[in-house]
Coordinates of C-alpha atoms and ligand atoms in Angstrom, one line a residue:
X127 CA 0.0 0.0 0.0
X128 CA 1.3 3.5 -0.7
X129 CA 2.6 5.5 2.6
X130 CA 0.2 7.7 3.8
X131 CA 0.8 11.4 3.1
X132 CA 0.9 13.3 6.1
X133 CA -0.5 16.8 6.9
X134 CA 2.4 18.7 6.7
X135 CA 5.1 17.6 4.1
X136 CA 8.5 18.1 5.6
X137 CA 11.7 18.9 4.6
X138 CA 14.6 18.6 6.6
X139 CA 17.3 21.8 6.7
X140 CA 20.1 19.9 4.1
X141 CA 16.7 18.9 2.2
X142 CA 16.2 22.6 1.1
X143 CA 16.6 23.7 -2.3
X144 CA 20.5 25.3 -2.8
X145 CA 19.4 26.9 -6.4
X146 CA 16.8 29.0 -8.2
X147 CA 15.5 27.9 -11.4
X148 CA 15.4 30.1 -13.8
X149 CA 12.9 29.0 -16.4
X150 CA 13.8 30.8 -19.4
X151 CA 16.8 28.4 -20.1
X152 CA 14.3 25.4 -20.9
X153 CA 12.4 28.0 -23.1
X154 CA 12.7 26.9 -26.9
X155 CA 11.4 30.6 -27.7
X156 CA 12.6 33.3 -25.0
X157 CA 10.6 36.6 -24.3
X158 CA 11.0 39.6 -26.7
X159 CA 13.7 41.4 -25.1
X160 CA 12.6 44.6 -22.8
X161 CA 13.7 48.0 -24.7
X162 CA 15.3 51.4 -23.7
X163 CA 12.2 53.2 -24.5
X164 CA 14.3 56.0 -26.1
X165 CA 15.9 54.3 -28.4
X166 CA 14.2 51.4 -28.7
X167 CA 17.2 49.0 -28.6
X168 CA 17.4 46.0 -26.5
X169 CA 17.8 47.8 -22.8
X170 CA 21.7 46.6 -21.3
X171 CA 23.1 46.3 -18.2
X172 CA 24.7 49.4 -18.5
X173 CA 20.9 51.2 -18.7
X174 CA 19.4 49.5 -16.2
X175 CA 22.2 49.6 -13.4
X176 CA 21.1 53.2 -12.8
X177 CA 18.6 52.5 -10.9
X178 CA 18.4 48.9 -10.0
X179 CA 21.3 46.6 -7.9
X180 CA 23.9 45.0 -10.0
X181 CA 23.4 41.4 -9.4
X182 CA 19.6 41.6 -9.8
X183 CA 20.3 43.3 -13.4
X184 CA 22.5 40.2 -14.4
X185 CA 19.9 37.7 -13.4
X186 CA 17.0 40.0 -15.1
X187 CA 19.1 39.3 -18.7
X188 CA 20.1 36.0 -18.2
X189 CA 18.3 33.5 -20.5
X190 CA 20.5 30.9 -20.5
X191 CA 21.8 29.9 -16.6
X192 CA 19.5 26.9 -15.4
X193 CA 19.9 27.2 -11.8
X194 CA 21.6 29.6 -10.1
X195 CA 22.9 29.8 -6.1
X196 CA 21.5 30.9 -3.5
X197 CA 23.8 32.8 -2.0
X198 CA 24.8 31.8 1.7
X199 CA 24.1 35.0 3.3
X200 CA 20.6 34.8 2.1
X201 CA 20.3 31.1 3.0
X202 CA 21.3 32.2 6.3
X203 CA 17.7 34.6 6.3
X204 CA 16.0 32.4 4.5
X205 CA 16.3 29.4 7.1
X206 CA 14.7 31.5 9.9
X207 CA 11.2 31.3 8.1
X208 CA 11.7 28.7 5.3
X209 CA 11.1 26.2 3.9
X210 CA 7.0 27.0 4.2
X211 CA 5.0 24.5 5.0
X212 CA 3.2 22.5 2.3
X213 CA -0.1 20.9 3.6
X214 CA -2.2 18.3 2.4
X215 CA -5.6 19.8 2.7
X216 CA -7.5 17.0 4.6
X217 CA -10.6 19.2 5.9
X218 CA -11.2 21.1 3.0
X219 CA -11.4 17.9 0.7
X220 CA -13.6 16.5 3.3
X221 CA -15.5 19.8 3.8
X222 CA -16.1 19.2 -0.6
X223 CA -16.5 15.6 -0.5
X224 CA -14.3 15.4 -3.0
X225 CA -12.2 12.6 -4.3
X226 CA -9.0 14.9 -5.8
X227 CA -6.1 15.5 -3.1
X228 CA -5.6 19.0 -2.3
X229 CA -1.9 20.2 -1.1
X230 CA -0.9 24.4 -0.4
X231 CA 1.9 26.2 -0.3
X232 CA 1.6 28.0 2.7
X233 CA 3.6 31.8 2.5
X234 CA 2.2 33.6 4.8
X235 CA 3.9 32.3 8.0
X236 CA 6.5 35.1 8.1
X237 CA 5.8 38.8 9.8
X238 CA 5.2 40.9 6.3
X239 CA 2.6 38.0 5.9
X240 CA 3.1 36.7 2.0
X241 CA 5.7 35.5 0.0
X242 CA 7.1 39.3 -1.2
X243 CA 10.0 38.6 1.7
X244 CA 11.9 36.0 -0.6
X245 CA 12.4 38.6 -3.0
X246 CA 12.8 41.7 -0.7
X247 CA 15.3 39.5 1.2
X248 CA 17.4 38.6 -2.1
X249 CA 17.4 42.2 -3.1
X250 CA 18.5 44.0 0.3
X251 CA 21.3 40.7 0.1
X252 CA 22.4 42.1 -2.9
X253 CA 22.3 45.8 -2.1
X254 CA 24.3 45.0 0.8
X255 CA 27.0 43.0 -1.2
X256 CA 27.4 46.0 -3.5
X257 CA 27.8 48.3 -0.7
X258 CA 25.0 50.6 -0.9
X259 CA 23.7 52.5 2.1
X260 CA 19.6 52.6 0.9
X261 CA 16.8 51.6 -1.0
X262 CA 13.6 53.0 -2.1
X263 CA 10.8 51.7 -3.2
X264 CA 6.6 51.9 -3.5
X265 CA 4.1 49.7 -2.0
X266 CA -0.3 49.6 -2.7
X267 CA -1.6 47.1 -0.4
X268 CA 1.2 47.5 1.6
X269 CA 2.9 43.6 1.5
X270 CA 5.7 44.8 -0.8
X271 CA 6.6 47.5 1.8
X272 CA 6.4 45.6 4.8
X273 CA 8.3 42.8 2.9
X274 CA 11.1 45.5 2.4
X275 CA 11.4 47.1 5.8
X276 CA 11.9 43.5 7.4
X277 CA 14.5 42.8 5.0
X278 CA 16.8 46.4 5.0
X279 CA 16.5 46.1 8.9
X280 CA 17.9 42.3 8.9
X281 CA 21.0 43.4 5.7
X282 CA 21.3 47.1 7.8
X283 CA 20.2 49.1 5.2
X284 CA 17.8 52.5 5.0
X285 CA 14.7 52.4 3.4
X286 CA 12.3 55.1 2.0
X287 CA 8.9 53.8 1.0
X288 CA 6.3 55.6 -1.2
X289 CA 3.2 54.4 -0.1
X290 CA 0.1 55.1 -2.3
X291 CA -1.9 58.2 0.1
X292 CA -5.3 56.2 0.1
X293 CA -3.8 53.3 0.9
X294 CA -1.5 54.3 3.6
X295 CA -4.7 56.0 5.5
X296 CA -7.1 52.7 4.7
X297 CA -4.8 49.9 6.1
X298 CA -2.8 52.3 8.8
X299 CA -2.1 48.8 10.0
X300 CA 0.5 48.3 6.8
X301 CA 2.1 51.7 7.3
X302 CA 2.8 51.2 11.2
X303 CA 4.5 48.0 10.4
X304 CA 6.4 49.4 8.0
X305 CA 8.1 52.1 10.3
X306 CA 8.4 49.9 13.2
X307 CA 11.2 48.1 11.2
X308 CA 12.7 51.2 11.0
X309 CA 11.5 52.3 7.0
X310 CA 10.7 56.0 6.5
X311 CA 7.2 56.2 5.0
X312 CA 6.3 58.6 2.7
X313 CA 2.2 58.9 1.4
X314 CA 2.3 59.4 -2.5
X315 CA 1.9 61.6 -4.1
X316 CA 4.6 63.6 -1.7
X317 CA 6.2 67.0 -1.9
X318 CA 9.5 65.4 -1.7
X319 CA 9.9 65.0 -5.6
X320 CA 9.1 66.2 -8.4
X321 CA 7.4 63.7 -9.6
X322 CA 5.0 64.1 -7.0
X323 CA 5.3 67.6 -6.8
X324 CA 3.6 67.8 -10.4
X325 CA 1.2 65.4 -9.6
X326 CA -0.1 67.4 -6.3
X327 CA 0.0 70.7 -8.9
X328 CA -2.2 69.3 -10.8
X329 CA -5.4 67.6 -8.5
X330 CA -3.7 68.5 -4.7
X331 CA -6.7 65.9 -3.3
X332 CA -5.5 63.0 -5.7
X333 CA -5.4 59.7 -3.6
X334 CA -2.5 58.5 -5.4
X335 CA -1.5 55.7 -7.5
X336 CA 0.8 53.2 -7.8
X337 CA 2.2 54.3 -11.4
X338 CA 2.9 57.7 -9.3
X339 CA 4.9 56.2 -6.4
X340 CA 6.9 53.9 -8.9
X341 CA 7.9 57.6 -10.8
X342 CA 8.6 58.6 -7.3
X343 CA 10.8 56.1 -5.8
X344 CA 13.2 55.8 -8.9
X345 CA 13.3 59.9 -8.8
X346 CA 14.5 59.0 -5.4
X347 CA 16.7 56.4 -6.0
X348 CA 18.5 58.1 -8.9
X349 CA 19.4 61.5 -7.1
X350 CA 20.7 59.8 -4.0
X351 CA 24.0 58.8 -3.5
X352 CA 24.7 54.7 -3.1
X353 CA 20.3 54.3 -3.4
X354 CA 18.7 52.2 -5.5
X355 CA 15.1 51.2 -6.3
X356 CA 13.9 47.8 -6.1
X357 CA 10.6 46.3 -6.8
X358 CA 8.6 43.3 -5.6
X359 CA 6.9 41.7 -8.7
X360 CA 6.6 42.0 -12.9
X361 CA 10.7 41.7 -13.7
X362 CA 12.4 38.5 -14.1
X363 CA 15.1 38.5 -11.5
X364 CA 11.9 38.5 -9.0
X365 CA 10.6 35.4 -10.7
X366 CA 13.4 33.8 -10.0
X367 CA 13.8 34.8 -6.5
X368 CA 10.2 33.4 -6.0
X369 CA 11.7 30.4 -7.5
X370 CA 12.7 29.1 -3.8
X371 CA 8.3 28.5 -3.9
X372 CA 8.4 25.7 -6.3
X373 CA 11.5 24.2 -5.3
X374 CA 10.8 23.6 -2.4
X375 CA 7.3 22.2 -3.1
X376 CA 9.4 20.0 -6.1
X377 CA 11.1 18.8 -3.6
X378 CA 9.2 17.7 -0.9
X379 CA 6.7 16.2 -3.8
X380 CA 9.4 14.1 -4.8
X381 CA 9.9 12.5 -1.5
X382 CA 6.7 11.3 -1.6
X383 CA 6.5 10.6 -5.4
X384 CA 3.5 12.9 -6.0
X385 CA 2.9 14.3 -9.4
X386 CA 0.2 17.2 -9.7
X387 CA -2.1 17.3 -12.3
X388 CA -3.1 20.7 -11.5
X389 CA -1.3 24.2 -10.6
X390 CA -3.0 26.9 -9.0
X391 CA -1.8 30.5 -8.3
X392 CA -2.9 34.0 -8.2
X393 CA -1.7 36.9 -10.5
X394 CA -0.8 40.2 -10.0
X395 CA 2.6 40.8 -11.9
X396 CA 3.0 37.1 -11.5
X397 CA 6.2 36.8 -9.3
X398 CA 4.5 33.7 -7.3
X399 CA 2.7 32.3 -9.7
X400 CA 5.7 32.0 -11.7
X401 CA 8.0 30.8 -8.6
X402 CA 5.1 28.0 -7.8
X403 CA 5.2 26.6 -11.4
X404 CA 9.0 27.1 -12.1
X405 CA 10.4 23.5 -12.0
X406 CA 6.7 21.9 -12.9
X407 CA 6.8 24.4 -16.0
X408 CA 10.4 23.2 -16.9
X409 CA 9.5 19.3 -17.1
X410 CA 6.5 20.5 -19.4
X411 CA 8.8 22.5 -21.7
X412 CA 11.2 19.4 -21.3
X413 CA 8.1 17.0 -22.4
X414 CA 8.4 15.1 -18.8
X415 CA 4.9 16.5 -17.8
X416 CA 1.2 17.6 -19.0
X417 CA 0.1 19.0 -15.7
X418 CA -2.5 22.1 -16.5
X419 CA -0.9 25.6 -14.9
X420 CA -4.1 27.7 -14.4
X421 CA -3.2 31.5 -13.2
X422 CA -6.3 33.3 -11.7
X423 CA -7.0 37.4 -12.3
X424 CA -9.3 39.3 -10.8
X425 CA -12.6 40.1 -13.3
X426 CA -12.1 43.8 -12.6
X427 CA -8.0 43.2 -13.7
X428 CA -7.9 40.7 -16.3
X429 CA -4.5 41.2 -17.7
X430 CA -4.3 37.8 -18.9
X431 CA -8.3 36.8 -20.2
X432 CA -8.7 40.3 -22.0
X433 CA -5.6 42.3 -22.1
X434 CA -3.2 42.5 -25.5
X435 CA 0.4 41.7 -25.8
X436 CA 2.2 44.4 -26.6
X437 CA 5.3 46.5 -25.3
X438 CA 4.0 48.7 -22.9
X439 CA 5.5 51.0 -19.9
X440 CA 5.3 49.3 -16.6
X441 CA 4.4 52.8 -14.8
X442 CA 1.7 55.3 -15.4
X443 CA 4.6 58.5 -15.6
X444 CA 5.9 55.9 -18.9
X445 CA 9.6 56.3 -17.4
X446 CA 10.4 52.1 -17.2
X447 CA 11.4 50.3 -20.2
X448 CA 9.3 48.8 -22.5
X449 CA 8.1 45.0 -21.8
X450 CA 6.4 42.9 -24.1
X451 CA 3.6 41.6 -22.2
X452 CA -0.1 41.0 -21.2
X453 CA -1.7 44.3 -20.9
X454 CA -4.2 46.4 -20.2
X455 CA -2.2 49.4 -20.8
X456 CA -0.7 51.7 -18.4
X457 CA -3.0 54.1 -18.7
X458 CA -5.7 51.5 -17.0
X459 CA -6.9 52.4 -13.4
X460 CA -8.6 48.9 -12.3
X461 CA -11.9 49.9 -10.1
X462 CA -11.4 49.3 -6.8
X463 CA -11.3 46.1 -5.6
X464 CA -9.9 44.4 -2.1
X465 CA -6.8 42.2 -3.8
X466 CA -4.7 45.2 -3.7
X467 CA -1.9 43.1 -4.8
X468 CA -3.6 41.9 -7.9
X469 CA -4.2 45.6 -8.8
X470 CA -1.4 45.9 -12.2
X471 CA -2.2 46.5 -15.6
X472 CA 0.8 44.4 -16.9
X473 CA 1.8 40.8 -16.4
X474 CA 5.3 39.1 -15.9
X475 CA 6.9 38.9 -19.2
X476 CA 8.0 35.2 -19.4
X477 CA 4.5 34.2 -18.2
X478 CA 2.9 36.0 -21.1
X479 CA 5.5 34.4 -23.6
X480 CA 4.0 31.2 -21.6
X481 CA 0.9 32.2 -22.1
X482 CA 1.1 33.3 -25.6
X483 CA 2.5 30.0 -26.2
X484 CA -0.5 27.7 -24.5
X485 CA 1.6 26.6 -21.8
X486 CA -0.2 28.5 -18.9
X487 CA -4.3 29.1 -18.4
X488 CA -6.0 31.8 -17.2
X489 CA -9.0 32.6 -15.6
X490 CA -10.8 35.6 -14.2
X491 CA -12.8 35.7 -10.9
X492 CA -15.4 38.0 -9.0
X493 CA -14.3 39.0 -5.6
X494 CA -17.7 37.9 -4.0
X495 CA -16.9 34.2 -5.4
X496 CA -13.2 34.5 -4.1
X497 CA -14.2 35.9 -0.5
X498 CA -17.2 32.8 -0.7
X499 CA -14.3 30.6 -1.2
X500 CA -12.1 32.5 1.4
X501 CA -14.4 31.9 4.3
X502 CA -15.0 27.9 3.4
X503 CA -11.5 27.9 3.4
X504 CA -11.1 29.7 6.5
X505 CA -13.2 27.2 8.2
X506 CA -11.9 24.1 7.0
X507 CA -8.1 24.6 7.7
X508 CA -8.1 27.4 10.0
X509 CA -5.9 30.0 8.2
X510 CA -7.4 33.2 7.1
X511 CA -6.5 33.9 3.5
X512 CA -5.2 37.4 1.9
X513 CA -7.9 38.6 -0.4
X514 CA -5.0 38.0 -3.6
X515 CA -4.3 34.3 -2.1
X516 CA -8.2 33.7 -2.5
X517 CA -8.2 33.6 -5.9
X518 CA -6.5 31.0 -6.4
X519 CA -8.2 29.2 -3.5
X520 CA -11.8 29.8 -5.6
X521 CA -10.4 28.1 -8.5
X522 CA -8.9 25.3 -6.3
X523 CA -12.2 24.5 -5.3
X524 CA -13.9 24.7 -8.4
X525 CA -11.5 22.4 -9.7
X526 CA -11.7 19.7 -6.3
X527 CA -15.8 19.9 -7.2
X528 CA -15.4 19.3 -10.7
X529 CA -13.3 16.4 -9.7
X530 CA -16.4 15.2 -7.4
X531 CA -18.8 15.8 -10.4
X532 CA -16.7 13.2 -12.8
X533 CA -15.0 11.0 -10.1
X534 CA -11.6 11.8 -11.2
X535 CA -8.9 11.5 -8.4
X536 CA -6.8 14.3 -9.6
X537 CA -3.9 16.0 -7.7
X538 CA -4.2 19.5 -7.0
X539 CA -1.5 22.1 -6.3
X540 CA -2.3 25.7 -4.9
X541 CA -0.2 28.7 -3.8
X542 CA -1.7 30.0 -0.7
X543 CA 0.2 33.6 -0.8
X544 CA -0.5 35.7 2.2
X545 CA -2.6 35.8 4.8
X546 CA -5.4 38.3 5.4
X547 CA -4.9 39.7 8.8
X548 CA -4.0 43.1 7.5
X549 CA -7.5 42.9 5.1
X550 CA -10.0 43.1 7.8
X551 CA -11.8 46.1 6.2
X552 CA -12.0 43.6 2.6
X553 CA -13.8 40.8 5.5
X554 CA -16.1 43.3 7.2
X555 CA -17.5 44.5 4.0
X556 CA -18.0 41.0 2.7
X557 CA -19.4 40.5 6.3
X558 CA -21.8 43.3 5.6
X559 CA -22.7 41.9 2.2
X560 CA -21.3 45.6 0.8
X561 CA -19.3 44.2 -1.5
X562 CA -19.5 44.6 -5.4
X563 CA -18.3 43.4 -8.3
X564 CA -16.9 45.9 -11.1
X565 CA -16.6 44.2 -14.4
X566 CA -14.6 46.6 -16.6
X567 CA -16.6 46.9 -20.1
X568 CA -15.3 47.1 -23.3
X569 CA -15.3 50.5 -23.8
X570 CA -13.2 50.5 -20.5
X571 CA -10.7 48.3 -21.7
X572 CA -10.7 50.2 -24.7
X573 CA -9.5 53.4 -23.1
X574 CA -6.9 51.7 -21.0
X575 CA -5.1 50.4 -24.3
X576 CA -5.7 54.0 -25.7
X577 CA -2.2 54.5 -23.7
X578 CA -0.1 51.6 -25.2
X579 CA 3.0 53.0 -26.6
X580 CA 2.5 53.8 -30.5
X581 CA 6.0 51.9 -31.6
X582 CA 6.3 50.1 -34.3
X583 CA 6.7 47.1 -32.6
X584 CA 3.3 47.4 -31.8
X585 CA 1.9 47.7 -35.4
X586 CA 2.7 44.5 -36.5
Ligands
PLP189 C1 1.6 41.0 -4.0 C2 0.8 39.8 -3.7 C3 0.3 39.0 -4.7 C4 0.4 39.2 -6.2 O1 1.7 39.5 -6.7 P1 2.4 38.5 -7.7 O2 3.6 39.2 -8.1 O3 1.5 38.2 -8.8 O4 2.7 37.2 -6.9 C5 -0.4 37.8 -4.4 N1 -0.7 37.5 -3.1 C6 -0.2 38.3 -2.1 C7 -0.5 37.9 -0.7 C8 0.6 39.4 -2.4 O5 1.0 40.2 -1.4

């Protein structure tokens, strides 16, 4: 008889994954390069080392190194909140009556509360190596900046965070965790740059946006001395950070010989969505595999299920390079909706080439569905999901009752991203049944790519 799984699969300390996988070296066809958006030329190290670390620029242009080490100062961090645990769902496939076996990556064990820390930690590493004194960078939800502050404090480093204004006053939860590890916050748009300063000129009550406190931490970054910016999702080198996610699961999956049929994560620029799939994606590029890779949008985002791929900007000022990619365009201000972190027009650019290619699916999701799913989930194993997490949690579900509908015993994978402490505002409102859904229409959409780049690359 095969050995029982138990509830939480295991791995031992010299167990632990030593590499990231990078998954563009088992791609046959590799992204379109991203492009100075002056001259339109492949972007080089050389542009990009302005504002971003070193090391982080190498790995964001390497197409070709398979795995690549974890350094040992970051092991050192990682061990003292990884590897994260990987649960069989038992209740929940009771709770369904379903015949499918259910396993979760859980991420959101560590204080910042979601998986944004393997990054943030990689990229202070870094920062530290090259012997900077601070980073800036912007948060939304606030994950990304709590992720960051936990991470300079541990490598000694300063931080300056822009935090979008409406944000930073409706989860003042976020913000006070961010300075207690020492970060200086700053609401955006601020007074501080000019960047903002022209913003504020122009609509002095604005509440902010995210595309504003991006212009506003690289402003910040470039004119101070040993500063650079850093962000927590959308670029490669980020993927592969978040590669740590499905090595580890890889891992711990081979010990007990399980195969999943099924993949399950959330997307927002897809950084762990594209860290839970890495090594599952490379045996189905190598052949080895035909497990299904489902990444869930939000209805009132869908990047994926109704954007175009095209070069766009990945800020709403249109200072970043240009990245080929699933899009709604920059100029595209998703209604509000409580998965803050799923809140981006664009989309990773190896996952669209993915996409583009039929190796990934997508689907798009209402957030009274994902908060329905949430709460069932919240009862059955006891953890309280992030709002983003949830997502892929309804489509779990969906999938473990199709199973029950046709009898198949399929294995199911999820990424269980964050947890939702910090989104108590997104439960009472759910609790209060004052929660909508805002389906962008066409017309909507239709504006948003109004502001794609007018390139030629773009024409064709
Ligand atoms: C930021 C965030 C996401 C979405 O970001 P990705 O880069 O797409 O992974 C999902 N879940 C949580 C909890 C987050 O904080």
């Amino acid at each position: 008889m095969a050995k029982k799984i138990p509830t939480r699969l295991y791995l031992s300390e010299d167990e632990t994954p030593q590499y990231w996988y990078n998954i563009r070296a088992d791609m046959a066809e590799k992204p379109d390069p991203i492009l100075h958006p002056g001259t339109l030329q492949p972007a080089s190290a050389a542009d990009l080392e302005g504002v971003f670390c070193k090391e982080p620029v190498r790995q964001e242009l390497d197409e070709t190194t398979r795995l690549i080490k974890i350094p040992d100062g970051l092991q050192d961090f990682y061990r003292a909140y990884r590897p994260a645990p990987l649960i069989r769902a038992y209740f929940l496939e009771k709770e369904l009556g379903t015949p499918a076996e259910i396993y979760y990556k859980h991420e959101g064990t560590n204080t910042s509360g979601s998986h944004k820390l393997n990054s943030a930690a990689a990229q202070a590493f870094y920062a530290q190596q090259e012997g900077l004194a601070s980073l800036s960078t912007e948060t939304g939800a606030g994950q990304w900046g709590s992720a960051m502050a936990m991470a300079c404090a541990f490598y000694g480093l300063r931080l300056t965070v822009y935090m979008v204004k409406v944000s930073s006053e409706q989860k003042p939860y976020r913000k006070a965790l961010i300075e207690t590890y020492g970060a200086e916050l700053i609401p955006s748009p601020s007074d501080t740059t000019e960047a903002g300063r022209k913003i504020l000129a122009q609509d002095p009550s604005t509440g902010g946006s995210l595309g504003c406190a991006i212009s506003e931490a690289i402003e910040k970054a470039v004119k101070t001395d040993k500063c650079r910016y850093v962000l927590g999702s959308v670029l490669n080198h980020v993927l592969l950070h978040q590669s740590i996610i499905g090595q580890e699961v890889k891992a711990a999956f081979d010990k007990y010989d399980i195969k999943p049929d099924i993949i399950i994560g959330c997307a927002g620029g897809g950084s762990n969505l594209g860290g839970l799939i890495a090594p599952f994606m490379g045996d189905k590029l190598n052949r080895a595999s035909k497990t299904r890779i489902i990444a869930v949008e939000p209805a009132s985002c869908p990047s994926f299920t109704r954007g175009q791929y095209a070069y766009d900007f990945g800020d709403t000022a249109k200072t970043t390079p240009l990245i080929r990619m699933y899009t709604l365009g920059n100029g595209f201000i998703p209604s509000a909706n409580h998965a803050g972190g799923l809140r981006y027009h664009g989309m990773n650019p190896v996952l669209s080439k993915l996409y583009r290619d039929g190796f990934l699916e997508a689907r798009a999701v209402v957030q009274t569905d994902v908060f329905d799913a949430a709460i069932r989930f919240a009862k059955a194993e006891g953890i309280l999901p992030a709002p983003e997490s949830s997502h892929a949690v309804k489509v779990a579900i969906d999938e473990a009752l199709e199973c029950k509908r046709s009898g198949e015993k399929k294995i199911i994978l999820f990424g269980l991203t964050g947890t939702g402490y910090f989104d108590m505002t997104a439960y009472m409102a759910y609790n209060a049944k004052a929660m909508t859904d805002l389906i962008p229409t066409d017309t909507d959409l239709a504006k948003g790519f109004s502001s794609l780049p007018d390139i030629p690359q773009n024409r064709c």
